[in-house]
PDB file of C-alpha atoms in Angstrom:
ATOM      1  CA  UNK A   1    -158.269 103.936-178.973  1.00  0.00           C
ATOM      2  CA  UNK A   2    -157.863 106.416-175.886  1.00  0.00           C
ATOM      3  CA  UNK A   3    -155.121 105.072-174.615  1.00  0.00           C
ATOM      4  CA  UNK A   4    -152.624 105.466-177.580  1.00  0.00           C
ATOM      5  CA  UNK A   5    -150.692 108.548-177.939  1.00  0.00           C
ATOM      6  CA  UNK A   6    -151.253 110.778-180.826  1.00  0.00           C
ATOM      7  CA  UNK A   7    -149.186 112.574-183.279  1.00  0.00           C
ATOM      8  CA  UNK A   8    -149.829 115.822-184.966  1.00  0.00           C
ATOM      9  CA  UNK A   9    -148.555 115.317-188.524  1.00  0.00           C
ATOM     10  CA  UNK A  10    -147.260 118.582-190.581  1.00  0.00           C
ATOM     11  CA  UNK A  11    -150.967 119.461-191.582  1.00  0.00           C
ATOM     12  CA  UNK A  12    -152.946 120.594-188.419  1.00  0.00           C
ATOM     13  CA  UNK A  13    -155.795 118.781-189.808  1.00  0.00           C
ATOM     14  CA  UNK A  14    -154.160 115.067-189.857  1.00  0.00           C
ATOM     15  CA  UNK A  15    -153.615 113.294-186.811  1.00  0.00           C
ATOM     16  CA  UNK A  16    -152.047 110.073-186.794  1.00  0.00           C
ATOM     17  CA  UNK A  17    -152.142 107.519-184.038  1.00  0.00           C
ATOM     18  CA  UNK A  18    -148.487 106.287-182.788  1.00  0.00           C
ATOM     19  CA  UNK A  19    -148.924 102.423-182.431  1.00  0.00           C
ATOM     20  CA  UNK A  20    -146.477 101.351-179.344  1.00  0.00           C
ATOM     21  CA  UNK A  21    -144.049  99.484-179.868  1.00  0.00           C
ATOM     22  CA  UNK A  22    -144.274  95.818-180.154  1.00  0.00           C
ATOM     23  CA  UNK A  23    -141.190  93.810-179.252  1.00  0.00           C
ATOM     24  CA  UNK A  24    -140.454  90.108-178.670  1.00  0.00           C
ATOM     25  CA  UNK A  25    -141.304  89.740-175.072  1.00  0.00           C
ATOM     26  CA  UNK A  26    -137.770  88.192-173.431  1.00  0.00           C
ATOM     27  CA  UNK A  27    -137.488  85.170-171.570  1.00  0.00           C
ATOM     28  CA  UNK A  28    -138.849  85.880-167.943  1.00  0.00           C
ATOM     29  CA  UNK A  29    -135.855  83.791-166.722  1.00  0.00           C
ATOM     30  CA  UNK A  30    -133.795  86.862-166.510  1.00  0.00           C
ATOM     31  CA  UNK A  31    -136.074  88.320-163.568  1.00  0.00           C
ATOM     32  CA  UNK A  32    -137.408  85.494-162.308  1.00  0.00           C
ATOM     33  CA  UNK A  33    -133.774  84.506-160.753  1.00  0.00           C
ATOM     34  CA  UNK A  34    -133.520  87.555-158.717  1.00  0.00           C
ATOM     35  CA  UNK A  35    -137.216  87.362-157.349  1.00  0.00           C
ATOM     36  CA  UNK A  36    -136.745  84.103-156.210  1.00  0.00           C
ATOM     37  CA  UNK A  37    -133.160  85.299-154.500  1.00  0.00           C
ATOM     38  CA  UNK A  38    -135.524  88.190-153.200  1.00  0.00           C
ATOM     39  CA  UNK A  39    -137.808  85.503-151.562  1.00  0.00           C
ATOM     40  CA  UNK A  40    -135.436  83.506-149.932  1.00  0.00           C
ATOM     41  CA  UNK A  41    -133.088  86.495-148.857  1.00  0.00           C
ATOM     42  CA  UNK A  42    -136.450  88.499-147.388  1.00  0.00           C
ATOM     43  CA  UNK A  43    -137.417  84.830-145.181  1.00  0.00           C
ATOM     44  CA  UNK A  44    -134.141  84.271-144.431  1.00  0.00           C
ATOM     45  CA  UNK A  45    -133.212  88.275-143.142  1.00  0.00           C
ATOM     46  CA  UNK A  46    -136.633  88.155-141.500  1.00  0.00           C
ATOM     47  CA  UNK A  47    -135.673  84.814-139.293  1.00  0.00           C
ATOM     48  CA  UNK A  48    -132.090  86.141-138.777  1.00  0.00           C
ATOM     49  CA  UNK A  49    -132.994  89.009-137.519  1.00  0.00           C
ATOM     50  CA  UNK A  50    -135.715  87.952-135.107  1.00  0.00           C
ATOM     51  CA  UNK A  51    -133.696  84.995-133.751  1.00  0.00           C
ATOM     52  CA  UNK A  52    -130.916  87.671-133.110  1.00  0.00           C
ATOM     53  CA  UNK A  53    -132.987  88.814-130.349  1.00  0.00           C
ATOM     54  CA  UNK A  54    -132.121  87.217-127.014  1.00  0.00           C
ATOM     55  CA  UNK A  55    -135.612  88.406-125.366  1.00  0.00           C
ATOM     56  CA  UNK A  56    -137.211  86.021-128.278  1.00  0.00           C
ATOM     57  CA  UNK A  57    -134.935  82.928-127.981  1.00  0.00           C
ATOM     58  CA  UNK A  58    -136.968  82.099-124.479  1.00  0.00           C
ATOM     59  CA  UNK A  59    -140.135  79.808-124.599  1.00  0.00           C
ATOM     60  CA  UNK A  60    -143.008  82.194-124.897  1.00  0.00           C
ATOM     61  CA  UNK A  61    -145.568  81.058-122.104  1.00  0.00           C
ATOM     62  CA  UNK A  62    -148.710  79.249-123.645  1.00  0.00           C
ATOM     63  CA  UNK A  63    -152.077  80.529-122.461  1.00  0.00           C
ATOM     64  CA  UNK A  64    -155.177  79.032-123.055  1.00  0.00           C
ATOM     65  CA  UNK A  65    -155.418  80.173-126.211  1.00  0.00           C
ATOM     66  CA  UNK A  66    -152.110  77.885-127.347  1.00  0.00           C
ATOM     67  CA  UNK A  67    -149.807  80.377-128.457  1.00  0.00           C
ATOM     68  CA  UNK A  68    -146.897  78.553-129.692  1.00  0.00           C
ATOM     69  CA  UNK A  69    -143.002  79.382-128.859  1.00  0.00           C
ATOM     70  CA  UNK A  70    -141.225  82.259-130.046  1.00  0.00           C
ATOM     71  CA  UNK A  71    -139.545  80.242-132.847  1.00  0.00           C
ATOM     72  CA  UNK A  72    -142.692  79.676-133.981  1.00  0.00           C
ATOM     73  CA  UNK A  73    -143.890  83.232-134.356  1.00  0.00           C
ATOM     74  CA  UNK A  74    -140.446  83.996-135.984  1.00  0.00           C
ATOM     75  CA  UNK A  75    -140.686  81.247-138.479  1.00  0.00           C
ATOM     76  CA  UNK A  76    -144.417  82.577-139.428  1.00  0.00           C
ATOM     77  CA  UNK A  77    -143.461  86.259-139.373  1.00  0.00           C
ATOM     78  CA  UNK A  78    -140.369  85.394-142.140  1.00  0.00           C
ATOM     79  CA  UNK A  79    -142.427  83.349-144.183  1.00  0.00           C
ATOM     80  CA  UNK A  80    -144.943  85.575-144.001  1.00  0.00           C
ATOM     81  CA  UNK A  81    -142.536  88.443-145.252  1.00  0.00           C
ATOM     82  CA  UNK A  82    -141.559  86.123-148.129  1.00  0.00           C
ATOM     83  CA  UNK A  83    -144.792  85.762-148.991  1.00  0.00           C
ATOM     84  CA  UNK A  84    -144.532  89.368-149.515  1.00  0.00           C
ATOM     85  CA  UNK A  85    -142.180  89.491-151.808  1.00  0.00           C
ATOM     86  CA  UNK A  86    -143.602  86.672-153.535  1.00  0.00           C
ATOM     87  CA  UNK A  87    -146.864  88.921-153.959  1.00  0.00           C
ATOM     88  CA  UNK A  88    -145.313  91.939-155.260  1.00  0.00           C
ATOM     89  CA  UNK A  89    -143.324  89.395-157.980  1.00  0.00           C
ATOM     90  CA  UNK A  90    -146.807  88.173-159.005  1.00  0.00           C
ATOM     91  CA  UNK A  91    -148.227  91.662-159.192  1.00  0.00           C
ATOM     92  CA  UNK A  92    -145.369  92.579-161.163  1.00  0.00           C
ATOM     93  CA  UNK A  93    -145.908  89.603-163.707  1.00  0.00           C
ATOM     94  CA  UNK A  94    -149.466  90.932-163.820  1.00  0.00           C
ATOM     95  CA  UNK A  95    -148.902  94.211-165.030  1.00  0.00           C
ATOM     96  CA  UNK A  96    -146.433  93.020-167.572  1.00  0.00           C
ATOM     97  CA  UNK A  97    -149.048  90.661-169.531  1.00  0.00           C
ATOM     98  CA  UNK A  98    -151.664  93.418-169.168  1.00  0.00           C
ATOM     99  CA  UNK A  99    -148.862  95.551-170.697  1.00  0.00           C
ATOM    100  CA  UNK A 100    -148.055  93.216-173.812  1.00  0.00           C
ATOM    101  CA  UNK A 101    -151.661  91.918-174.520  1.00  0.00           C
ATOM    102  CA  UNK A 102    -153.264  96.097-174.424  1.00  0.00           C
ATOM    103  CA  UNK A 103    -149.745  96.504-176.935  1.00  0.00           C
ATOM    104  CA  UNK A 104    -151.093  93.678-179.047  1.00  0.00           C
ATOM    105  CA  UNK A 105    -154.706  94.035-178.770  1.00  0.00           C
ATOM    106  CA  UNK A 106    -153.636  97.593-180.193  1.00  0.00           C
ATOM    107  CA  UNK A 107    -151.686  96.438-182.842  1.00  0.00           C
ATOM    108  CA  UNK A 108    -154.685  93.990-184.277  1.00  0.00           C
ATOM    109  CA  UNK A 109    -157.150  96.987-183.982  1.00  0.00           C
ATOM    110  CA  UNK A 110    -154.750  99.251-185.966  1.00  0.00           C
ATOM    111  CA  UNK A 111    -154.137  96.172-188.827  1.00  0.00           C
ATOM    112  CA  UNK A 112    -157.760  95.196-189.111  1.00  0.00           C
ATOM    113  CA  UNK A 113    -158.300  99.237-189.868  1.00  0.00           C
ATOM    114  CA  UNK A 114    -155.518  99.238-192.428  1.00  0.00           C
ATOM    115  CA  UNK A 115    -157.077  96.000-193.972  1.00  0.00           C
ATOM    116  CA  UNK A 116    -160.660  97.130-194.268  1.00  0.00           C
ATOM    117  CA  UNK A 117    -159.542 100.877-195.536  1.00  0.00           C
ATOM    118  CA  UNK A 118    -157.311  98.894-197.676  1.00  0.00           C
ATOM    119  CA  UNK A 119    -160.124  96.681-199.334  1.00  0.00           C
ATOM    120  CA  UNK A 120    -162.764  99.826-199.623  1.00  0.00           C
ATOM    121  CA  UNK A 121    -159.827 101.901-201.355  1.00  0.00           C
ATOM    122  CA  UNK A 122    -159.599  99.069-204.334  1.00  0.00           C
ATOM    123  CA  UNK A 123    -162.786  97.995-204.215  1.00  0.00           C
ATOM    124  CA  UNK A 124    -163.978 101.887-205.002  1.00  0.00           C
ATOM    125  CA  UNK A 125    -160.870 101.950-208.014  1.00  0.00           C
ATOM    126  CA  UNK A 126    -162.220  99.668-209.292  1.00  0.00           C
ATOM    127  CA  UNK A 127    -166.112 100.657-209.447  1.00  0.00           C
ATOM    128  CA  UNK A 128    -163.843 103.955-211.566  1.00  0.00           C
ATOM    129  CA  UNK A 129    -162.970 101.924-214.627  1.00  0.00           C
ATOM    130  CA  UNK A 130    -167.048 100.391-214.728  1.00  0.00           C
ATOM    131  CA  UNK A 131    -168.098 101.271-218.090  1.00  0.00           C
ATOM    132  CA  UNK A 132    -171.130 102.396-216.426  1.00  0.00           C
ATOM    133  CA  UNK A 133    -171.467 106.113-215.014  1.00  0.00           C
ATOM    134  CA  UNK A 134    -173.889 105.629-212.250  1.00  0.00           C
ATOM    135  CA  UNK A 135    -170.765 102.662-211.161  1.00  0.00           C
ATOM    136  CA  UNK A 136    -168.260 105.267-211.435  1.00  0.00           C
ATOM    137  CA  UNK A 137    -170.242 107.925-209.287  1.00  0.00           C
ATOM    138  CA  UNK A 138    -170.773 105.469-206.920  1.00  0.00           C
ATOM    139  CA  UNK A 139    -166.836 104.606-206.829  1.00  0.00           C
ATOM    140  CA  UNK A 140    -166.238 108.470-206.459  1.00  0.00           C
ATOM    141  CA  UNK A 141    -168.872 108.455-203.698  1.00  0.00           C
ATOM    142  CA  UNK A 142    -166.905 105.656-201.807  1.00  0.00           C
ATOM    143  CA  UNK A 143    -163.935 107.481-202.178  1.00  0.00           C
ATOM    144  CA  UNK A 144    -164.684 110.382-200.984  1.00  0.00           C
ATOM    145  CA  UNK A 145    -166.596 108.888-197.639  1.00  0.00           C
ATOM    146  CA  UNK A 146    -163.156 107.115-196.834  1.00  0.00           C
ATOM    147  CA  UNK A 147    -160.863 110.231-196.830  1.00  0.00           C
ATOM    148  CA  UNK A 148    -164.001 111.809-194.498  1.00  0.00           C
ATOM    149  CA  UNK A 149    -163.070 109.120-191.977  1.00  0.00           C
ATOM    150  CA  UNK A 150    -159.626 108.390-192.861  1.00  0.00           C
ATOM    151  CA  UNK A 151    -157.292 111.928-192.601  1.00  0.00           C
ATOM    152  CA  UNK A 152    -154.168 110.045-193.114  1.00  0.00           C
ATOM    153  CA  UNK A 153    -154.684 108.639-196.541  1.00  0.00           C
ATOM    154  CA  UNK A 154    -156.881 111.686-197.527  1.00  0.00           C
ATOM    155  CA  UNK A 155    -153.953 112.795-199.640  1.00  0.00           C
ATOM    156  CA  UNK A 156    -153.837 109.418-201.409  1.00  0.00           C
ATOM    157  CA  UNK A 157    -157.406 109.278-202.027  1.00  0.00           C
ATOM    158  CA  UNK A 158    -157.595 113.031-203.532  1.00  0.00           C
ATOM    159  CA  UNK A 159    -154.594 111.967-205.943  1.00  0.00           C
ATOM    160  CA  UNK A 160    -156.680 108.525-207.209  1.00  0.00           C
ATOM    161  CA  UNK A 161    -159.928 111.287-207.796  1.00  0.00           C
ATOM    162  CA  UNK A 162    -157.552 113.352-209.868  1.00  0.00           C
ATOM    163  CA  UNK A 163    -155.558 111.172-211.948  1.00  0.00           C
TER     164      UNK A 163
END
């Protein structure tokens, strides 16, 4: 996980990953209100302030190529500056799903790890209590290869070998 911070816990040997937080993503009503006021205000400034010009409120002369009227190049350029805005909102609505699904993709990784360490950790206890000694060896084996690659329940592991 290379893209999660990481924590230096009082031991300079243990490092423990800080999981971002994971909060109950909010209703999208709350910013999609303004956007769409953004929209409407960015068209509607655009064709305000283009039809302000007097130069502009004259027929444009059509050439071959049928250029339409100046009103028409006014209306295009403010919807096209709406569109604009509309753009940005969608890029922004992007970024915040690839936000909250690398947040919970993160989480899941970091649970499944907990599980599995979890499920080795008791199944190696109990290979301790076997009645046989090659079962217990093994159970000390298994224990001792999960505080290797687990430094942050090392400490638990060394005080299950002891007791």
């Amino acid at each position: 996980m290379p893209l999660l911070p990481r924590l230096r816990a009082r031991r300079p040997d243990v490092v423990i990953s800080a999981l971002p937080v994971m909060r109950m993503p909010r209703s999208a009503a709350w910013w999609i209100t303004p956007v769409i006021v953004l929209v409407i205000a960015a068209a509607g400034g655009a064709l305000w302030w283009m039809s302000a010009d007097p130069a502009l409120s004259a027929p444009a002369p059509s050439g071959p190529g049928g250029a339409g009227t100046a009103r028409g190049e006014i209306l295009r350029t403010a919807l096209a500056a709406g569109a604009g805005v509309g753009a940005a909102a969608t890029l922004m609505l992007a970024f915040r799903r690839q936000r909250h699904q690398e947040i919970a993709t993160a989480h899941a990784t970091h649970d499944a790890t907990e599980r599995r360490v979890t499920d080795l950790y008791t199944k190696a206890a109990e290979q301790l209590g076997h009645e046989a000694a090659a079962v217990r060896l093994a159970g000390l084996y298994a224990l001792e290869r999960l505080a290797q690659d687990n430094p942050g329940h090392r400490q638990t592991i060394v005080n299950m070998i002891c007791a």
